[in-house]
Amino acid sequence: MNSRLIGNGEVTLVLSHGYGASQDVWDEVVPKLSKRYQLFLFDWSFSEAVKPPLAFDSSKDFSFEGFADELISLLDHNNLRCVVFVGHSMAGMVGCLASIKRPDLFSHLVLVGASPRYINSDDYQGGFELTDVENILRNIQTNFQAWAEEFTPMALGITDQIHLKKLIDSFKGMNPTAALPVAKMIFLSDQRYVLEHVKLPCTIIQGTEDIVVPVVVGDYMKCKLKGETSLVNIENNAHFPQITSPKKFVEILKKI
């Protein structure tokens, strides 16, 4: 999983990327954070950074529980305790589940663009209708490369070509045998029941222009999480504030 420890400090931050990305998604914030904290970075098994790519069974079902168990094993293997877990996108809910199973491993959760459910219902606004999600999954299945080219610029929310190309290449390089099943796990999930069992302090970081996770989701999570929770909205940012507003992102973490 390409895990590595860098930096200095008594507090350890675990930086966990989401779908389509790798630990490189933290490159804009690592230099400043490593001067203040010990940083633990790694790549999920589906990442393009895992070489050679793992050969997943096409029928394999991925689950948030499974990823949480992987995270717990990784922290145990590296003898890490009482960490500040910074989970981006799908990794946010992975961290929530892991903290319920093993609260001794965590001191604080930072949930960046995280969502417990993406599909709207009568009493919940997740940002997508079921037909939207079905179209996304169909496009991923039929032409993942084209979908990644279209989706990534909207998710990033800026036109900076250097950052955009890097992220698009990361998405397009994602393990092809995992792209669809992991997407199904994420977009069809309903993890709302998890929130009421999270007792640790949490910080939610939400971009106000996020097309993947609308701001109302951050409000919902703040109300449902049982630990002391703060919500920080970053104006004019989309789904990757660690890339588009690294200075602000670092400032938020320093206040924890």
CSV table of C-alpha atoms in Angstrom, one decimal, residues 11-16 25-41 83-88 107-113 201-206 230-234 240-243 245-256:
chain,number,residue,atom,x,y,z
A,11,VAL,CA,0.9,14.4,16.6
A,12,THR,CA,0.5,12.0,13.6
A,13,LEU,CA,-1.9,12.8,10.8
A,14,VAL,CA,-3.0,10.0,8.6
A,15,LEU,CA,-3.8,11.3,5.1
A,16,SER,CA,-6.2,9.0,3.2
A,25,VAL,CA,-3.6,14.1,-3.9
A,26,TRP,CA,-2.0,15.6,-0.7
A,27,ASP,CA,1.1,16.9,-2.4
A,28,GLU,CA,0.1,20.6,-2.1
A,29,VAL,CA,-0.3,20.3,1.7
A,30,VAL,CA,2.4,17.8,2.7
A,31,PRO,CA,5.4,20.3,2.7
A,32,LYS,CA,3.8,22.6,5.3
A,33,LEU,CA,2.1,19.8,7.3
A,34,SER,CA,5.3,17.8,7.6
A,35,LYS,CA,7.0,20.7,9.4
A,36,ARG,CA,4.5,20.5,12.2
A,37,TYR,CA,3.2,16.8,12.2
A,38,GLN,CA,4.3,13.3,11.6
A,39,LEU,CA,2.5,12.3,8.4
A,40,PHE,CA,1.4,8.8,7.5
A,41,LEU,CA,0.5,8.3,3.8
A,83,VAL,CA,-3.9,9.6,15.2
A,84,VAL,CA,-5.7,12.5,13.6
A,85,PHE,CA,-7.3,10.8,10.6
A,86,VAL,CA,-7.9,13.0,7.5
A,87,GLY,CA,-10.1,11.1,5.1
A,88,HIS,CA,-11.0,12.6,1.7
A,107,SER,CA,-8.1,11.0,18.5
A,108,HIS,CA,-9.9,13.1,15.9
A,109,LEU,CA,-11.5,12.6,12.5
A,110,VAL,CA,-11.2,15.2,9.7
A,111,LEU,CA,-13.9,14.4,7.0
A,112,VAL,CA,-13.1,16.1,3.7
A,113,GLY,CA,-15.9,16.1,1.2
A,201,PRO,CA,-14.3,14.8,17.9
A,202,CYS,CA,-14.8,15.6,14.2
A,203,THR,CA,-14.0,18.4,11.8
A,204,ILE,CA,-15.9,18.5,8.5
A,205,ILE,CA,-14.3,20.3,5.6
A,206,GLN,CA,-16.7,21.1,2.8
A,230,SER,CA,-17.2,21.6,13.7
A,231,LEU,CA,-18.1,22.3,10.1
A,232,VAL,CA,-15.8,24.5,8.0
A,233,ASN,CA,-17.1,25.5,4.6
A,234,ILE,CA,-14.4,26.6,2.1
A,240,PHE,CA,-10.6,18.7,-3.7
A,241,PRO,CA,-9.9,21.7,-1.3
A,242,GLN,CA,-6.5,20.2,-0.4
A,243,ILE,CA,-5.5,20.9,-4.0
A,245,SER,CA,-7.0,25.9,-1.4
A,246,PRO,CA,-4.0,24.3,0.3
A,247,LYS,CA,-3.2,27.3,2.5
A,248,LYS,CA,-6.7,27.4,3.9
A,249,PHE,CA,-6.7,23.6,4.3
A,250,VAL,CA,-3.5,23.7,6.4
A,251,GLU,CA,-4.9,26.5,8.5
A,252,ILE,CA,-8.0,24.4,9.4
A,253,LEU,CA,-5.9,21.5,10.4
A,254,LYS,CA,-3.7,23.6,12.6
A,255,LYS,CA,-6.7,24.6,14.7
A,256,ILE,CA,-7.5,21.1,15.6
